[in-house]
PDB file of C-alpha atoms in Angstrom:
ATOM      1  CA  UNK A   1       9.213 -57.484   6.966  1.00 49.00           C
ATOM      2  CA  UNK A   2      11.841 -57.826   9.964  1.00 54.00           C
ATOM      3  CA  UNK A   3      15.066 -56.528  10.061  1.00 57.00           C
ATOM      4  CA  UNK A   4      17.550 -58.785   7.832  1.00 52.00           C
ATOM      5  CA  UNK A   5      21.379 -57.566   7.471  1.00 71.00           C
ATOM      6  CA  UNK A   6      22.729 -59.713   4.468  1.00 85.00           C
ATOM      7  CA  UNK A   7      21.242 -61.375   0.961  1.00 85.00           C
ATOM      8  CA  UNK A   8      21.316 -64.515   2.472  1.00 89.00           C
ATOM      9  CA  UNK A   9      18.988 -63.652   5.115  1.00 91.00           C
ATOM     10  CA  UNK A  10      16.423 -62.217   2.972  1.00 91.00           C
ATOM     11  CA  UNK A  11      16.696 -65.324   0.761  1.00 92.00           C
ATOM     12  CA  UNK A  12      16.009 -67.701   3.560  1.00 93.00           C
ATOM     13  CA  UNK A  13      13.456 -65.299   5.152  1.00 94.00           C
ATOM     14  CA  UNK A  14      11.114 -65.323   1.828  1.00 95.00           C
ATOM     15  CA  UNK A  15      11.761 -69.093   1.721  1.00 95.00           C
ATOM     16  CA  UNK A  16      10.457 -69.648   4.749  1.00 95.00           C
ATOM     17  CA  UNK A  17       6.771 -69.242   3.813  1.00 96.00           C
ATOM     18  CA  UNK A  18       5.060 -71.679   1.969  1.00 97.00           C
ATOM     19  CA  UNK A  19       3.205 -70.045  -0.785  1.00 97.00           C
ATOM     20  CA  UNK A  20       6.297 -67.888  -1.527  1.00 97.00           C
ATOM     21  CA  UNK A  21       8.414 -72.159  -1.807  1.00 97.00           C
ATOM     22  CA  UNK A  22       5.277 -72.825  -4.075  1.00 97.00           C
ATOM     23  CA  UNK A  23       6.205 -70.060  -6.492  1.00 97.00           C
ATOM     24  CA  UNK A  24       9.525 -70.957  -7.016  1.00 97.00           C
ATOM     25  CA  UNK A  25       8.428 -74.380  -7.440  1.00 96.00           C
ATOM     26  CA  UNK A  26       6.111 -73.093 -10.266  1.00 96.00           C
ATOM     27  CA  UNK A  27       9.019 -70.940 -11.720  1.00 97.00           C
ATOM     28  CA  UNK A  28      11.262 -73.768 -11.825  1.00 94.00           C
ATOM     29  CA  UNK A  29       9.286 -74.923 -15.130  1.00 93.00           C
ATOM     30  CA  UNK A  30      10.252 -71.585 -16.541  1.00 95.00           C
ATOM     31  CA  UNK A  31       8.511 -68.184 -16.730  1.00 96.00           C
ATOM     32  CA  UNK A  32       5.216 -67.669 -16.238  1.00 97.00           C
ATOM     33  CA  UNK A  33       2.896 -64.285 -15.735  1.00 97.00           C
ATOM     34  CA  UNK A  34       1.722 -63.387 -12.302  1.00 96.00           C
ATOM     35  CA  UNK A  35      -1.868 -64.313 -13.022  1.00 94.00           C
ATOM     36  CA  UNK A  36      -0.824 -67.701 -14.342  1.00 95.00           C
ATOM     37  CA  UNK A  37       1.170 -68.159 -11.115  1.00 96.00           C
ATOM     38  CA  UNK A  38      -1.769 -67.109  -8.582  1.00 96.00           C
ATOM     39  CA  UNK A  39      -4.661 -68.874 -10.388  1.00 94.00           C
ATOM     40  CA  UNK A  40      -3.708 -71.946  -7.594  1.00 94.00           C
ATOM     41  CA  UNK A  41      -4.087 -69.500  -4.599  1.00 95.00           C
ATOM     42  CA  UNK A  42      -6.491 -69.034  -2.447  1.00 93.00           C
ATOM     43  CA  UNK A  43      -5.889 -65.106  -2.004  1.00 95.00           C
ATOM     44  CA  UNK A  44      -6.450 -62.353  -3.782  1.00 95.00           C
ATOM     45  CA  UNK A  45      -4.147 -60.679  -6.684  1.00 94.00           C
ATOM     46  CA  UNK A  46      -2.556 -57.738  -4.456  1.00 94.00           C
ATOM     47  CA  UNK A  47      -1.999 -60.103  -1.396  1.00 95.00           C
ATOM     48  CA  UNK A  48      -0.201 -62.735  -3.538  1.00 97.00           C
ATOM     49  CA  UNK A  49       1.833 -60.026  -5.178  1.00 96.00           C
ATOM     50  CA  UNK A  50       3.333 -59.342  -1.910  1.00 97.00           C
ATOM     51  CA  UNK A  51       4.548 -62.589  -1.793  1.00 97.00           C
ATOM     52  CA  UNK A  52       6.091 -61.876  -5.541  1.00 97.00           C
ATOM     53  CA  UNK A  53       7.912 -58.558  -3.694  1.00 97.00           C
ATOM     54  CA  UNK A  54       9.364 -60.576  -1.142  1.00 96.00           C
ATOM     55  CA  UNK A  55      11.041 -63.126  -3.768  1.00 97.00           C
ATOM     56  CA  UNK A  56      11.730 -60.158  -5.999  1.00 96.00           C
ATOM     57  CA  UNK A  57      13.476 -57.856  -3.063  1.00 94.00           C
ATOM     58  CA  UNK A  58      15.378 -60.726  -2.022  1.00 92.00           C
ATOM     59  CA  UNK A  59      17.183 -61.534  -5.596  1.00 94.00           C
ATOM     60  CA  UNK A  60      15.251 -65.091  -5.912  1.00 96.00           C
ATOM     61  CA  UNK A  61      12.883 -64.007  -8.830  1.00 97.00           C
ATOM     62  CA  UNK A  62      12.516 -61.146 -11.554  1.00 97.00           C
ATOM     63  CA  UNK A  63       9.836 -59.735 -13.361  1.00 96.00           C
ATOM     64  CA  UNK A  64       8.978 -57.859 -16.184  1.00 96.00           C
ATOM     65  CA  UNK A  65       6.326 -56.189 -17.664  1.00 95.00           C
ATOM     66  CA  UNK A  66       5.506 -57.568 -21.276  1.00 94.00           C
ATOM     67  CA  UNK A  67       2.285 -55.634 -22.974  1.00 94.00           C
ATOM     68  CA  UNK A  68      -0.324 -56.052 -20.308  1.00 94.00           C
ATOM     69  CA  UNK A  69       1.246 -58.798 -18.107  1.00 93.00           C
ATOM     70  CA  UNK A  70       3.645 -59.311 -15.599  1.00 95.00           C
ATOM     71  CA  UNK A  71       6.011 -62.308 -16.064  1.00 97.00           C
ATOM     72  CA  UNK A  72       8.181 -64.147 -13.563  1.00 98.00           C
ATOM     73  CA  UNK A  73      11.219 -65.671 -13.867  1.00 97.00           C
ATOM     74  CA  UNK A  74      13.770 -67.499 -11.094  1.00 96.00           C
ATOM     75  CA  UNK A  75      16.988 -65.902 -10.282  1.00 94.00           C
ATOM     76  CA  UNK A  76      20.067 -68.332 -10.453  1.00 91.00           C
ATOM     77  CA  UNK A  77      22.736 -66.314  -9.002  1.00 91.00           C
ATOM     78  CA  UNK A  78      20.556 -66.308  -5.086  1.00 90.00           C
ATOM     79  CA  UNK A  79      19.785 -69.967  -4.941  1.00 89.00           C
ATOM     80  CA  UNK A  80      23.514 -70.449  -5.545  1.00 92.00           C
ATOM     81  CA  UNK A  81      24.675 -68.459  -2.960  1.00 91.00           C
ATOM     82  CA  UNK A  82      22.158 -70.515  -0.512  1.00 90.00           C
ATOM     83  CA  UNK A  83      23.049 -73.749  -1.721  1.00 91.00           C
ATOM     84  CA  UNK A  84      26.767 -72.833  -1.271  1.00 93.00           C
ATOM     85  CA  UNK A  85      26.400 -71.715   2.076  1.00 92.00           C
ATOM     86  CA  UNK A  86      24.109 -75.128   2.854  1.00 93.00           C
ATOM     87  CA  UNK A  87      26.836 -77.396   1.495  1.00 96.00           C
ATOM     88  CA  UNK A  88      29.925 -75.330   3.596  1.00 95.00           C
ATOM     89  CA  UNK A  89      27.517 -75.853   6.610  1.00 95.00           C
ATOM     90  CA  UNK A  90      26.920 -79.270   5.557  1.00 95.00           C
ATOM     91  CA  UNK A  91      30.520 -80.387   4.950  1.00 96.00           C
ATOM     92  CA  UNK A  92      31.639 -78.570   8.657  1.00 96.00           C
ATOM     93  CA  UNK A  93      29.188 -80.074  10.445  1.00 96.00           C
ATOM     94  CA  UNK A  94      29.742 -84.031   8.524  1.00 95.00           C
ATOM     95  CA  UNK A  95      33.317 -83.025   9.496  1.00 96.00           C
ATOM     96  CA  UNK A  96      32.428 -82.343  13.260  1.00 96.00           C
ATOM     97  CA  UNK A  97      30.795 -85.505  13.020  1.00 96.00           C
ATOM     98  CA  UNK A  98      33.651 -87.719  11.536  1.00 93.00           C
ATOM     99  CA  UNK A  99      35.738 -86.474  14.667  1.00 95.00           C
ATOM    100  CA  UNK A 100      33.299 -87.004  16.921  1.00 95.00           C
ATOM    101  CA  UNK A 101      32.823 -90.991  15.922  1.00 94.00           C
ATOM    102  CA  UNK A 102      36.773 -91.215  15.281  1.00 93.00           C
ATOM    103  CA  UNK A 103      37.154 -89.926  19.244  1.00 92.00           C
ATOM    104  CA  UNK A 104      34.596 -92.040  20.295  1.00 93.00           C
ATOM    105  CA  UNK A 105      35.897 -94.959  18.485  1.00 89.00           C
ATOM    106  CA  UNK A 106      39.401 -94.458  19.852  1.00 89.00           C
ATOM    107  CA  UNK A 107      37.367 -94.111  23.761  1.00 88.00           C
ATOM    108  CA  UNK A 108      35.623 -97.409  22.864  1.00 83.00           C
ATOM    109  CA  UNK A 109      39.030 -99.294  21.761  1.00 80.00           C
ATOM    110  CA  UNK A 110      40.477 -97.529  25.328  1.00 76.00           C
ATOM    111  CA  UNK A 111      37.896 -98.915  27.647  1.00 76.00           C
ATOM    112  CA  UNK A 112      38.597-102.563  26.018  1.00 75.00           C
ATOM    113  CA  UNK A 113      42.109-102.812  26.350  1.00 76.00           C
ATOM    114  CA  UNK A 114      41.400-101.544  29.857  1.00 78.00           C
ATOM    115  CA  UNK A 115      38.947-104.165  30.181  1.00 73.00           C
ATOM    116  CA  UNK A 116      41.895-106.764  29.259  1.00 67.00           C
TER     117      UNK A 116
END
C-alpha cells in the first residue's frame, strides 16, 4: 500500500477500489462474517481478506472473532470525518462559484450599460 500521511487519506485510498465500496455497501445492512461477505466474490478467501485489512487499517470497518468466525462491522466515526471534509469542500467550492456568477453578472450588467 503507498505512502498515506493522514486518516483521511487511508479512508479515501481503500475507497477507491471497488470490491473494498462493495463491502461497505454489504456492511451497511449490519454485520456480517467474512465468509458471508466474500461468498459474492470472485477471489479467493486470503485475497479478499486483504481487502478486509485495508478497510480495517484505515478505521472504516472492525472485526471480531466470535467462536469460529470472523464478523464485520462499519465504523461510523471514519465515514464522518470523510463526509465532513466532502461537505467543507463542497460548501468552498459552491461558494467560489456564487462569486464567480455574482462577478460575472455584475461584468454582464457593465457591458450593457456600456452598450447604452
Amino acid at each position: 500500500m503507498p505512502y498515506h500521511s493522514t486518516p483521511l487519506d487511508l479512508a479515501f485510498y481503500a475507497l477507491s477500489d471497488p470490491t473494498r465500496r462493495a463491502v461497505v455497501s454489504r456492511l451497511v445492512e449490519g454485520e456480517l462474517p467474512v465468509t458471508a461477505l466474500a461468498e459474492p466474490f470472485d477471489m479467493a478467501l486470503p485475497s479478499f481478506a486483504q481487502h478486509l485489512k485495508v478497510l480495517e487499517d484505515c478505521g472504516l470497518i472492525a472485526s471480531e472473532k466470535r467462536g469460529r468466525s470472523r464478523w464485520c462491522r462499519l465504523e461510523r466515526t471514519r465515514f464522518d470525518e470523510a463526509a465532513n471534509w466532502m461537505e467543507a469542500e463542497r460548501r468552498r467550492w459552491a461558494e467560489r462559484l456564487d462569486r464567480l456568477e455574482a462577478y460575472l453578472d455584475k461584468t454582464e450588467e457593465d457591458d450593457d450599460a456600456k452598450a447604452i
